[in-house]
Short mmCIF file of C-alpha atoms and ligand atoms in Angstrom, two decimals:
data_model
loop_
_atom_site.label_atom_id
_atom_site.label_comp_id
_atom_site.label_asym_id
_atom_site.label_seq_id
_atom_site.Cartn_x
_atom_site.Cartn_y
_atom_site.Cartn_z
CA MET A 194 16.45 5.00 28.19
CA VAL A 195 14.25 6.68 26.15
CA SER A 196 14.28 10.60 27.25
CA ARG A 197 12.53 12.89 25.63
CA LYS A 198 14.29 15.97 27.28
CA ASP A 199 16.59 16.30 25.58
CA LYS A 200 14.44 15.96 22.34
CA SER A 201 16.90 13.23 20.59
CA LEU A 202 16.92 9.37 21.22
CA ASP A 203 18.80 6.56 19.89
CA PHE A 204 16.11 5.34 16.60
CA VAL A 205 12.83 7.67 15.98
CA VAL A 206 10.31 5.44 13.86
CA LEU A 207 7.61 7.23 11.60
CA GLY A 208 4.56 4.52 11.49
CA GLY A 209 3.02 2.13 13.84
CA GLY A 210 1.50 -0.70 11.18
CA ILE A 211 3.59 -4.15 10.56
CA ALA A 212 6.39 -2.40 9.06
CA GLY A 213 7.30 0.09 11.98
CA MET A 214 5.88 -2.25 14.66
CA ARG A 215 8.15 -4.91 13.70
CA ALA A 216 11.15 -3.29 12.73
CA ALA A 217 10.34 -1.08 16.58
CA ILE A 218 11.14 -4.60 18.56
CA ASP A 219 14.39 -5.28 17.17
CA LEU A 220 15.86 -1.76 17.23
CA ALA A 221 14.85 -2.07 21.21
CA GLN A 222 17.51 -4.08 21.38
CA GLY A 223 20.18 -1.59 20.51
CA GLY A 224 19.30 1.98 22.56
CA GLY A 225 16.14 4.33 22.98
CA VAL A 226 12.93 3.90 20.60
CA LEU A 227 10.58 6.78 20.00
CA VAL A 228 6.91 5.43 17.27
CA LEU A 229 5.06 8.26 15.82
CA THR A 230 2.64 7.73 14.69
CA LYS A 231 -0.02 10.47 12.82
CA ASP A 232 -3.22 9.26 14.41
CA ASP A 233 -4.37 7.12 16.78
CA LEU A 234 -2.35 4.18 17.33
CA TYR A 235 -4.24 1.89 15.46
CA GLU A 236 -5.27 3.89 12.51
CA SER A 237 -3.06 1.74 9.03
CA ASN A 238 -3.76 -0.30 6.54
CA THR A 239 -2.32 -2.71 9.23
CA GLU A 240 -4.95 -2.39 11.37
CA TYR A 241 -7.78 -3.13 8.13
CA ALA A 242 -5.82 -5.10 6.47
CA GLN A 243 -9.01 -8.71 6.47
CA GLY A 244 -7.41 -10.57 3.43
CA GLY A 245 -4.76 -11.96 5.55
CA ILE A 246 -0.53 -12.91 4.76
CA ALA A 247 0.51 -14.62 2.34
CA ALA A 248 3.31 -18.58 3.57
CA ALA A 249 4.53 -21.66 2.10
CA LEU A 250 3.59 -23.38 5.31
CA SER A 251 0.61 -26.00 4.01
CA GLU A 252 1.78 -29.31 3.56
CA ASP A 253 0.93 -29.00 0.07
CA ASP A 254 3.04 -25.66 -0.56
CA GLU A 255 6.78 -24.91 -0.84
CA VAL A 256 8.74 -21.68 -1.67
CA THR A 257 9.69 -21.87 -4.31
CA LEU A 258 5.84 -21.57 -5.88
CA HIS A 259 5.23 -19.47 -3.80
CA ARG A 260 8.26 -18.19 -5.24
CA HIS A 261 6.80 -18.22 -8.49
CA ASP A 262 3.74 -16.78 -8.36
CA THR A 263 4.98 -13.24 -6.57
CA LEU A 264 6.98 -13.87 -9.69
CA GLN A 265 4.55 -14.16 -11.74
CA ALA A 266 2.20 -11.63 -10.85
CA GLY A 267 5.20 -9.07 -10.72
CA ASP A 268 4.62 -9.17 -14.82
CA GLY A 269 7.99 -8.51 -15.05
CA LEU A 270 9.80 -6.41 -12.83
CA CYS A 271 9.79 -7.92 -9.21
CA ARG A 272 13.71 -7.80 -8.27
CA GLU A 273 13.95 -11.47 -8.03
CA GLU A 274 16.19 -11.41 -4.74
CA ALA A 275 14.02 -9.40 -2.78
CA VAL A 276 11.32 -11.25 -3.96
CA ARG A 277 13.61 -14.44 -2.16
CA VAL A 278 14.02 -13.11 0.44
CA LEU A 279 10.43 -12.76 1.23
CA VAL A 280 9.57 -15.77 1.06
CA GLU A 281 12.09 -18.31 2.36
CA GLU A 282 12.52 -15.59 5.22
CA GLY A 283 8.64 -14.98 5.67
CA PRO A 284 7.76 -18.51 7.45
CA GLN A 285 10.38 -18.44 10.37
CA GLN A 286 8.95 -14.72 10.61
CA ILE A 287 5.54 -16.03 10.86
CA GLN A 288 6.34 -18.39 12.91
CA GLN A 289 8.86 -15.67 15.01
CA LEU A 290 4.25 -13.65 15.45
CA ILE A 291 3.37 -17.08 16.44
CA ASP A 292 4.60 -17.30 19.22
CA TRP A 293 4.31 -13.30 20.55
CA GLY A 294 1.18 -14.71 21.06
CA MET A 295 -0.59 -14.15 17.30
CA ARG A 296 -4.16 -15.60 16.75
CA PHE A 297 -4.47 -17.14 13.50
CA ASP A 298 -6.75 -19.15 12.09
CA ARG A 299 -6.91 -22.57 12.84
CA ASN A 300 -8.85 -25.95 11.49
CA GLY A 301 -8.42 -28.12 14.52
CA THR A 302 -4.90 -28.23 16.36
CA LYS A 303 -3.60 -26.87 11.95
CA LEU A 304 -3.53 -23.33 10.51
CA ALA A 305 -6.45 -22.68 8.32
CA PHE A 306 -4.83 -21.02 4.87
CA THR A 307 -7.58 -20.12 2.91
CA ARG A 308 -7.09 -19.54 -1.59
CA GLU A 309 -6.84 -15.96 -3.13
CA GLY A 310 -6.18 -15.43 -6.54
CA ALA A 311 -3.08 -16.34 -8.53
CA HIS A 312 -1.34 -17.77 -5.42
CA SER A 313 -1.02 -21.99 -7.66
CA ARG A 314 -1.52 -22.91 -4.42
CA SER A 315 -4.12 -21.35 -0.49
CA ARG A 316 -1.42 -20.47 1.63
CA VAL A 317 -3.23 -17.38 2.61
CA LEU A 318 -3.61 -17.17 6.67
CA HIS A 319 -6.31 -15.12 8.12
CA ALA A 320 -7.48 -13.80 11.55
CA HIS A 321 -11.00 -13.87 13.24
CA GLY A 322 -11.98 -14.79 9.76
CA ASP A 323 -10.82 -10.77 7.92
CA SER A 324 -9.55 -9.10 10.76
CA THR A 325 -6.29 -10.18 10.43
CA GLY A 326 -4.75 -6.95 10.19
CA SER A 327 -6.13 -5.90 13.67
CA GLU A 328 -4.45 -8.90 15.45
CA ILE A 329 -1.65 -9.26 14.03
CA LEU A 330 -1.30 -5.46 14.82
CA ARG A 331 -2.27 -6.51 19.18
CA ALA A 332 0.01 -9.39 18.72
CA LEU A 333 2.90 -6.64 17.71
CA MET A 334 2.01 -4.39 20.08
CA ALA A 335 1.18 -6.18 23.24
CA LYS A 336 5.19 -7.37 22.56
CA ALA A 337 6.37 -3.34 22.10
CA ARG A 338 4.76 -2.52 25.38
CA ALA A 339 6.29 -5.60 26.36
CA LEU A 340 9.43 -3.64 26.03
CA PRO A 341 10.50 -1.52 27.66
CA ASN A 342 12.97 1.07 25.85
CA ILE A 343 9.92 2.16 23.00
CA GLN A 344 7.61 4.40 24.17
CA LEU A 345 4.77 5.17 21.75
CA GLN A 346 3.51 8.40 20.74
CA PRO A 347 0.40 8.71 18.65
CA HIS A 348 -0.97 11.99 17.02
CA ALA A 349 2.22 13.13 16.26
CA PHE A 350 2.09 14.21 12.58
CA VAL A 351 5.30 14.41 11.19
CA THR A 352 6.10 17.68 8.47
CA ASP A 353 10.03 16.98 7.45
CA LEU A 354 13.34 14.74 7.45
CA ILE A 355 15.46 16.55 7.73
CA ARG A 356 18.93 16.27 6.59
CA GLU A 357 22.53 17.49 8.48
CA ASP A 358 25.80 17.11 6.22
CA GLY A 359 23.85 14.65 4.19
CA LYS A 360 22.71 12.45 6.86
CA VAL A 361 18.62 12.56 7.71
CA CYS A 362 18.93 13.34 10.93
CA ALA A 363 15.84 14.71 12.77
CA VAL A 364 12.42 14.59 12.19
CA SER A 365 9.98 17.58 13.00
CA TYR A 366 6.39 17.32 13.70
CA LEU A 367 3.14 18.59 15.19
CA GLU A 368 1.61 17.90 17.88
CA PRO A 369 -2.13 19.03 18.77
CA SER A 370 -1.17 20.51 22.35
CA ALA A 371 1.82 22.64 21.56
CA THR A 372 1.84 25.37 19.26
CA SER A 373 5.28 25.07 17.23
CA PRO A 374 6.59 22.58 15.62
CA GLN A 375 8.83 20.44 17.29
CA THR A 376 12.29 18.50 16.66
CA ILE A 377 13.60 14.98 17.78
CA HIS A 378 16.85 14.05 16.34
CA ALA A 379 17.94 10.73 16.19
CA GLY A 380 20.44 7.92 14.40
CA ALA A 381 18.83 6.80 12.51
CA ILE A 382 14.87 7.25 10.89
CA LEU A 383 13.36 3.92 9.63
CA LEU A 384 9.72 5.69 7.76
CA ALA A 385 7.36 3.10 7.49
CA THR A 386 4.55 5.35 7.39
CA GLY A 387 2.42 2.91 4.72
CA GLY A 388 0.16 3.61 1.71
CA LEU A 389 -0.67 6.04 -0.69
CA GLY A 390 -4.71 5.68 -1.53
CA HIS A 391 -6.24 8.30 -0.32
CA VAL A 392 -3.92 10.07 -3.08
CA TYR A 393 -7.02 9.15 -5.45
CA LYS A 394 -10.99 9.35 -5.00
CA GLU A 395 -11.69 6.30 -4.76
CA THR A 396 -9.74 3.85 -2.73
CA THR A 397 -9.57 1.13 0.50
CA ASN A 398 -7.39 2.39 2.46
CA PRO A 399 -8.41 4.53 5.95
CA SER A 400 -8.18 8.47 5.12
CA VAL A 401 -4.46 8.76 6.92
CA ALA A 402 -2.60 6.77 4.13
CA CYS A 403 -2.35 10.30 1.77
CA GLY A 404 2.16 8.23 1.14
CA ASP A 405 3.10 11.30 3.38
CA GLY A 406 6.22 9.48 3.34
CA VAL A 407 7.12 9.22 -0.07
CA ALA A 408 6.02 12.87 -0.50
CA MET A 409 8.79 13.60 2.49
CA ALA A 410 11.74 11.52 1.18
CA TYR A 411 11.19 13.24 -2.68
CA ARG A 412 10.92 16.58 -0.91
CA ALA A 413 13.86 15.52 1.53
CA GLY A 414 15.66 14.50 -1.73
CA ALA A 415 15.42 10.20 -1.90
CA VAL A 416 15.01 8.98 -4.74
CA VAL A 417 11.84 6.68 -5.16
CA ARG A 418 10.41 4.26 -7.48
CA ASP A 419 7.97 3.16 -9.50
CA MET A 420 5.86 4.88 -9.26
CA GLU A 421 3.23 4.76 -11.54
CA PHE A 422 2.43 1.33 -10.33
CA VAL A 423 -0.53 1.58 -7.63
CA GLN A 424 -3.10 -1.74 -7.39
CA PHE A 425 -6.69 -1.50 -7.36
CA HIS A 426 -8.85 -3.54 -5.98
CA PRO A 427 -11.56 -4.94 -7.60
CA THR A 428 -13.92 -5.39 -5.06
CA ALA A 429 -14.51 -2.50 -2.78
CA LEU A 430 -18.64 -1.77 -1.47
CA PHE A 431 -20.08 0.70 -3.62
CA VAL A 432 -22.59 2.67 -1.82
CA LYS A 433 -23.03 5.89 -2.81
CA GLY A 434 -20.91 8.53 -0.25
CA ALA A 435 -20.03 6.29 1.98
CA PRO A 436 -16.51 4.97 1.98
CA ARG A 437 -15.28 1.78 -0.44
CA PHE A 438 -14.95 -0.93 1.62
CA LEU A 439 -12.59 -3.72 1.20
CA LEU A 440 -14.63 -6.52 0.29
CA SER A 441 -11.67 -9.49 0.48
CA GLU A 442 -10.28 -11.02 -2.24
CA ALA A 443 -10.84 -14.55 -0.37
CA LEU A 444 -14.74 -14.04 -0.75
CA ARG A 445 -13.36 -15.19 -4.56
CA GLY A 446 -11.26 -17.35 -2.78
CA GLU A 447 -13.69 -19.00 -1.60
CA GLY A 448 -16.22 -18.52 -4.09
CA ALA A 449 -17.85 -15.78 -4.70
CA TYR A 450 -18.76 -14.97 -8.27
CA LEU A 451 -18.52 -11.56 -10.46
CA ARG A 452 -21.49 -10.32 -12.56
CA ASN A 453 -21.85 -7.72 -14.98
CA LEU A 454 -25.26 -6.02 -14.52
CA LEU A 455 -27.08 -8.64 -16.52
CA LEU A 456 -26.10 -10.68 -14.27
CA GLU A 457 -23.98 -12.38 -16.80
CA ARG A 458 -20.61 -14.50 -14.89
CA PHE A 459 -17.51 -12.93 -17.28
CA MET A 460 -14.59 -13.28 -15.67
CA PRO A 461 -14.48 -16.08 -17.69
CA ARG A 462 -14.36 -14.03 -20.91
CA TYR A 463 -11.07 -12.90 -19.76
CA HIS A 464 -8.44 -14.90 -18.65
CA GLU A 465 -8.79 -19.24 -17.62
CA ALA A 466 -8.27 -18.65 -14.24
CA ALA A 467 -12.13 -16.47 -13.14
CA GLU A 468 -12.44 -14.60 -10.59
CA LEU A 469 -8.87 -15.46 -9.31
CA ALA A 470 -7.33 -14.30 -11.58
CA PRO A 471 -4.51 -11.37 -11.17
CA ARG A 472 -6.11 -7.80 -9.44
CA ASP A 473 -4.33 -5.34 -12.70
CA VAL A 474 -7.04 -8.48 -15.19
CA VAL A 475 -9.89 -9.46 -12.93
CA ALA A 476 -9.69 -4.82 -12.14
CA ARG A 477 -10.09 -3.53 -16.11
CA ALA A 478 -12.23 -6.10 -16.17
CA ILE A 479 -14.54 -5.22 -14.28
CA THR A 480 -13.54 -1.59 -15.64
CA LEU A 481 -14.33 -2.45 -19.43
CA GLU A 482 -18.22 -3.97 -18.58
CA MET A 483 -19.12 -1.30 -15.84
CA GLN A 484 -18.68 0.34 -19.36
CA LYS A 485 -20.16 -1.91 -21.28
CA THR A 486 -23.81 -1.46 -19.10
CA ARG A 487 -23.26 2.19 -19.11
CA ALA A 488 -22.23 0.69 -14.52
CA GLU A 489 -21.13 2.09 -12.26
CA PHE A 490 -20.75 -0.81 -10.17
CA VAL A 491 -20.51 -4.68 -10.89
CA TYR A 492 -21.87 -7.52 -8.01
CA LEU A 493 -20.29 -9.53 -6.69
CA ASP A 494 -22.45 -13.88 -5.74
CA LEU A 495 -21.92 -14.96 -2.77
CA THR A 496 -25.82 -16.77 -3.61
CA SER A 497 -24.34 -20.53 -3.76
CA LEU A 498 -22.33 -20.42 -0.92
CA ASP A 499 -23.30 -21.87 2.54
CA PRO A 500 -24.49 -18.82 4.00
CA ASP A 501 -24.12 -20.54 8.06
CA HIS A 502 -19.72 -20.22 6.38
CA VAL A 503 -19.81 -17.29 4.68
CA GLN A 504 -20.91 -15.44 7.90
CA LYS A 505 -19.28 -17.53 10.04
CA ARG A 506 -15.60 -16.88 7.71
CA PHE A 507 -16.01 -13.01 7.43
CA PRO A 508 -18.35 -11.78 10.11
CA ARG A 509 -16.95 -8.67 9.90
CA ILE A 510 -17.98 -7.65 5.66
CA PHE A 511 -20.67 -9.73 7.14
CA SER A 512 -21.59 -7.01 9.73
CA THR A 513 -20.43 -4.05 7.74
CA CYS A 514 -22.57 -4.84 3.94
CA MET A 515 -25.67 -5.11 6.50
CA LYS A 516 -25.75 -1.87 8.66
CA HIS A 517 -26.05 -0.68 4.19
CA ASN A 518 -28.62 -3.37 4.12
CA ILE A 519 -26.89 -5.67 1.78
CA ASP A 520 -26.73 -9.00 3.23
CA ILE A 521 -23.80 -11.00 1.48
CA THR A 522 -25.99 -14.47 2.50
CA THR A 523 -28.52 -13.50 -0.15
CA ASP A 524 -28.33 -10.79 -1.29
CA LEU A 525 -26.22 -9.04 -5.20
CA VAL A 526 -23.55 -7.06 -3.58
CA PRO A 527 -23.27 -3.80 -5.75
CA ILE A 528 -18.78 -3.66 -5.60
CA ARG A 529 -16.02 -1.69 -8.42
CA PRO A 530 -12.70 -2.06 -8.04
CA ALA A 531 -10.76 1.19 -5.97
CA ALA A 532 -7.08 2.54 -5.63
CA HIS A 533 -5.79 -0.20 -3.20
CA TYR A 534 -1.75 -0.03 -2.64
CA ALA A 535 1.94 1.51 -3.78
CA MET A 536 4.36 -1.41 -5.31
CA GLY A 537 6.32 1.63 -5.66
CA GLY A 538 7.57 4.23 -3.13
CA VAL A 539 10.91 5.66 -1.93
CA ALA A 540 13.98 3.16 -3.06
CA THR A 541 16.04 0.64 -0.74
CA ASP A 542 17.94 -1.89 -1.33
CA LEU A 543 16.48 -5.43 0.42
CA TYR A 544 17.35 -4.04 3.97
CA GLY A 545 15.46 -0.89 4.13
CA ALA A 546 18.04 1.90 3.32
CA THR A 547 17.11 4.56 0.82
CA SER A 548 19.66 7.05 -1.51
CA LEU A 549 19.89 9.10 1.97
CA PRO A 550 22.12 8.45 4.82
CA GLY A 551 20.23 7.63 8.20
CA LEU A 552 17.15 7.48 5.90
CA PHE A 553 15.58 3.67 5.89
CA ALA A 554 11.76 2.35 4.85
CA ALA A 555 9.87 -0.44 4.75
CA GLY A 556 7.03 -1.72 4.03
CA GLU A 557 4.12 0.30 1.21
CA VAL A 558 6.50 3.55 2.16
CA ALA A 559 9.58 1.62 0.78
CA SER A 560 9.69 -0.08 -2.63
CA ASN A 561 12.20 -2.90 -3.08
CA GLY A 562 10.96 -4.71 -5.98
CA VAL A 563 9.41 -7.72 -3.76
CA HIS A 564 6.18 -7.46 -5.50
CA GLY A 565 7.01 -5.56 -9.59
CA ALA A 566 4.97 -4.12 -11.35
CA ASN A 567 1.96 -6.18 -9.70
CA ARG A 568 1.39 -7.14 -6.49
CA LEU A 569 0.58 -10.49 -5.30
CA ALA A 570 -2.79 -10.37 -3.11
CA SER A 571 -1.53 -10.75 0.92
CA ASN A 572 2.30 -10.20 -0.15
CA SER A 573 2.51 -6.94 1.33
CA LEU A 574 2.11 -8.03 5.09
CA LEU A 575 4.74 -10.06 4.90
CA GLU A 576 6.73 -7.32 3.63
CA GLY A 577 5.68 -5.36 6.27
CA LEU A 578 6.49 -7.83 9.41
CA VAL A 579 10.78 -9.67 6.26
CA PHE A 580 11.92 -6.55 5.63
CA GLY A 581 11.05 -4.24 9.06
CA ALA A 582 13.20 -7.24 10.93
CA ARG A 583 15.39 -6.28 8.22
CA ALA A 584 15.29 -2.16 8.22
CA ALA A 585 15.70 -2.80 11.76
CA ALA A 586 18.94 -4.91 11.66
CA ALA A 587 20.66 -2.10 9.45
CA MET A 588 19.51 0.89 11.20
CA LEU A 589 21.20 -1.21 14.54
CA ILE A 590 24.62 -2.01 12.29
CA LYS A 591 23.78 1.75 10.80
CA GLN A 592 24.72 1.04 7.53
CA PRO A 593 25.65 3.10 4.32
CA ALA A 594 23.07 4.97 1.89
CA ALA A 595 21.78 2.50 -0.71
CA ALA A 596 23.06 3.47 -5.03
CA PHE A 597 20.83 3.24 -7.46
CA PRO A 598 21.10 4.64 -10.81
CA SER A 599 21.60 7.81 -11.80
CA PRO A 600 19.83 9.22 -14.50
CA SER A 601 21.55 10.05 -18.03
CA LEU A 602 22.68 13.68 -19.40
CA LYS A 603 18.74 12.62 -21.44
CA ALA A 604 16.30 13.78 -18.14
CA GLY A 605 15.08 16.47 -17.81
CA VAL A 606 14.59 18.41 -14.83
CA ALA A 607 12.33 17.38 -11.73
CA ALA A 608 8.61 19.58 -12.26
CA SER A 609 8.13 21.74 -8.91
CA THR A 610 5.49 20.05 -7.02
CA HIS A 611 4.81 22.52 -4.80
CA ALA A 612 3.09 25.60 -6.89
CA ALA A 613 2.12 28.88 -4.41
CA SER A 614 -0.89 30.90 -5.33
CA SER A 615 -0.61 34.93 -4.92
CA ALA A 616 -3.90 34.64 -2.49
CA PRO A 617 -3.24 31.62 0.25
CA PRO A 618 -5.96 30.19 0.33
CA GLY A 619 -7.87 28.97 3.73
CA ARG A 620 -8.84 25.42 4.80
CA THR A 621 -11.55 25.75 3.11
CA GLU A 622 -9.84 26.37 -0.46
CA ILE A 623 -6.69 23.99 0.41
CA GLU A 624 -9.73 20.92 0.95
CA LYS A 625 -10.92 21.22 -3.02
CA THR A 626 -6.77 21.87 -4.06
CA VAL A 627 -7.13 18.42 -2.65
CA GLU A 628 -10.89 16.80 -4.13
CA LEU A 629 -9.60 18.49 -7.35
CA ALA A 630 -5.73 16.59 -6.86
CA ARG A 631 -7.84 13.27 -6.55
CA GLY A 632 -10.38 13.84 -8.33
CA ILE A 633 -7.75 13.91 -11.08
CA LEU A 634 -6.32 10.61 -10.54
CA TRP A 635 -9.55 9.49 -10.38
CA ASP A 636 -10.69 10.58 -13.71
CA LYS A 637 -7.07 10.35 -15.54
CA VAL A 638 -4.59 7.70 -14.15
CA ALA A 639 -6.12 5.15 -12.45
CA ILE A 640 -7.66 1.48 -14.24
CA ILE A 641 -7.17 2.36 -17.98
CA ARG A 642 -5.18 5.42 -18.74
CA ASP A 643 -3.20 6.48 -21.95
CA GLY A 644 -1.27 9.64 -23.37
CA LYS A 645 -4.25 12.10 -23.76
CA ALA A 646 -5.60 11.81 -20.40
CA LEU A 647 -2.28 11.09 -18.78
CA THR A 648 -0.61 14.78 -20.02
CA GLU A 649 -4.39 16.56 -19.10
CA ALA A 650 -3.26 15.26 -15.38
CA VAL A 651 0.17 16.52 -15.07
CA THR A 652 -0.90 20.06 -16.29
CA ARG A 653 -3.75 20.06 -13.73
CA LEU A 654 -2.24 19.13 -11.36
CA GLY A 655 0.48 21.25 -11.58
CA GLY A 656 -1.88 23.66 -12.17
CA LEU A 657 -2.58 23.16 -8.26
CA SER A 658 -1.26 25.71 -5.60
CA LEU A 659 -0.87 25.91 -1.28
CA PRO A 660 -0.44 27.95 0.72
CA GLU A 661 3.52 29.60 1.26
CA PRO A 662 4.10 29.46 3.58
CA LEU A 663 1.64 25.95 4.85
CA PRO A 664 0.27 26.65 8.23
CA PRO A 665 1.89 24.38 10.62
CA SER A 666 -1.71 21.68 10.95
CA ARG A 667 -1.35 18.68 9.66
CA PRO A 668 -4.77 19.02 6.99
CA ALA A 669 -1.99 21.80 4.95
CA HIS A 670 0.79 18.92 4.62
CA GLU A 671 -1.39 15.83 3.49
CA ALA A 672 -2.84 18.26 1.04
CA CYS A 673 0.81 18.74 0.05
CA ASN A 674 2.20 14.97 0.61
CA ILE A 675 -1.27 13.81 -1.75
CA LEU A 676 -0.35 17.53 -4.57
CA THR A 677 3.16 16.18 -4.44
CA VAL A 678 2.18 11.55 -4.64
CA ALA A 679 -0.65 12.92 -7.47
CA ARG A 680 2.42 14.63 -9.26
CA LEU A 681 4.96 11.73 -9.20
CA ILE A 682 2.12 9.38 -9.77
CA ALA A 683 0.90 10.93 -12.98
CA ARG A 684 4.52 11.78 -14.37
CA CYS A 685 5.60 8.17 -14.18
CA ALA A 686 2.98 7.19 -15.66
CA LEU A 687 3.75 9.09 -18.87
CA ALA A 688 6.87 8.63 -19.18
CA ARG A 689 6.06 4.76 -19.35
CA GLU A 690 5.33 3.47 -22.60
CA GLU A 691 3.85 0.22 -22.52
CA SER A 692 1.79 -1.88 -20.12
CA ARG A 693 2.57 -3.84 -17.13
CA GLY A 694 1.36 -5.03 -14.32
CA ALA A 695 -1.28 -2.92 -13.05
CA HIS A 696 -0.26 0.05 -14.76
CA TYR A 697 -2.11 -0.24 -18.62
CA ARG A 698 -2.42 1.95 -21.40
CA SER A 699 -5.04 1.83 -24.91
CA ASP A 700 -2.08 3.38 -26.66
CA PHE A 701 0.89 0.76 -25.40
CA PRO A 702 -1.58 -2.20 -24.27
CA LEU A 703 1.43 -4.18 -25.00
CA LYS A 704 4.51 -4.42 -22.72
CA ASN A 705 7.87 -3.36 -23.93
CA ASN A 706 9.44 -6.67 -24.42
CA SER A 707 13.14 -5.26 -26.30
CA LYS A 708 14.82 -4.56 -23.14
CA PRO A 709 14.53 -5.66 -19.88
CA PRO A 710 12.17 -4.37 -17.60
CA ARG A 711 13.43 -0.88 -16.77
CA HIS A 712 12.02 -0.01 -13.35
CA SER A 713 11.39 3.96 -13.35
CA TYR A 714 12.91 6.54 -11.08
CA VAL A 715 12.85 10.75 -10.40
CA SER A 716 13.96 12.38 -7.28
CA ARG A 717 13.86 15.95 -6.63
CA ASN A 718 16.32 17.14 -8.87
CA SER A 719 15.41 14.97 -12.30
CA ALA A 720 12.76 14.21 -14.12
CA PRO A 721 11.48 10.62 -14.61
CA TYR A 722 14.48 8.26 -15.92
CA PHE A 723 14.13 4.15 -16.39
CA GLU A 724 16.90 2.28 -15.55
C1 SIN B 28 -7.69 -8.19 0.51
O1 SIN B 28 -8.04 -9.08 1.28
O2 SIN B 28 -8.06 -8.62 -0.98
C2 SIN B 28 -6.88 -7.89 0.46
C3 SIN B 28 -5.49 -8.57 1.34
C4 SIN B 28 -4.12 -7.82 0.34
O3 SIN B 28 -4.63 -6.74 -0.22
O4 SIN B 28 -2.97 -8.38 -0.32
#
């Protein structure tokens, strides 16, 4: 049984999204599991996932087609074995979820599938129309709550991983009611802290997505991979002063068009799949059209679709847009791209083992190679399920750490990721630093990059500082994590001198085809290197 008094458990899971909860359910077979979430239990990227979860389950689909589409979208950088695991184990994981009470939308008794960009089949399952992640989380939470070995603790913000004799054996965390950080030991620790969209000024992610997991693993000495690959979702609602609410790719899957300010439908000029081209292609096309028309946005046009169907199929999107006085069935909807998903993260093997003994990672925080340079739409919830379950299996048998390529002698030493200021800034100074970092990333390290802007970003981010020691507060630690991750993204983007998937450099517009594609690696002790 779980005992909190001795502050030691069999397993600690950081994060309550799909990967963390899926893992916790299996870990409960092996002992006490504590799930720590930094905010409310349900406040994660999973809760807000709209479009759905992809799996080759329809009658006209095959896992080999799903595999092919995933590899194509990944633009040469996917780890083929990871993709095979994803598409082959995905269907059984989804069946398991259904057995636990997940209610996907159906046509009669059959599962209903929709289409999204770069999928050759309609294979995206959804729930309550556009609230897929929320329904998945409901089902997983219900299952977890029925298991006495699992304890859920919201509002526990983990600040650092603690290593003893090289092994990650504990975490330090802040609770709102405690006056000092708490420590909890565990036999194995799973990082399932989700994404990092909030590192950018414009993002579809909730404000909890600060890259905490990547930052704390990096500080602890873990190897981090492919940080330059950040996916920008093409269609975030553009209303000044409002958060960039996601307008699911499924809207385009159902037939919505993109139009520039001159009302021209422009996507057929950029790609044969038009609005359903891979996300990186659509996001770049929108950016170029915005530049050409000197506009801050383009339009998403659903007016040719049946209004009743649109309202029923996308109730959350319909009602959210209505709050901004936009009726998506009759009005053109102003949109522009926003940071959405990190393909890179803490390097893991196919069972979530990181380079540090005792530390595992799954979900968006992890980089197991499944997404390559550009994630196929709706593969991320599937990844959370499949690799969350795999990480649990590895933790149960105490799998050792994974090995990753080391830097050659040419790679330099790491740049500092935490510059201390002489006069410790107060809370508002910390907020200003965060604003600056997020603005630099958005202006210099976003959809279309070049060496000059990236060099400037690296320099300016390197010059930002935070108080030393950090005050024991969540905002201060989030600021430190944002700055750490921003610097990692900028440095890796500068180091990769080619264009591939979501990483587009106007000064290196082509893929480097002279060698097999290489991943970028970076750690506390080394500058970015490629293998
Ligand atoms: C969407 O609904 O467009 C987002 C789904 C995803 O990012 O995979």
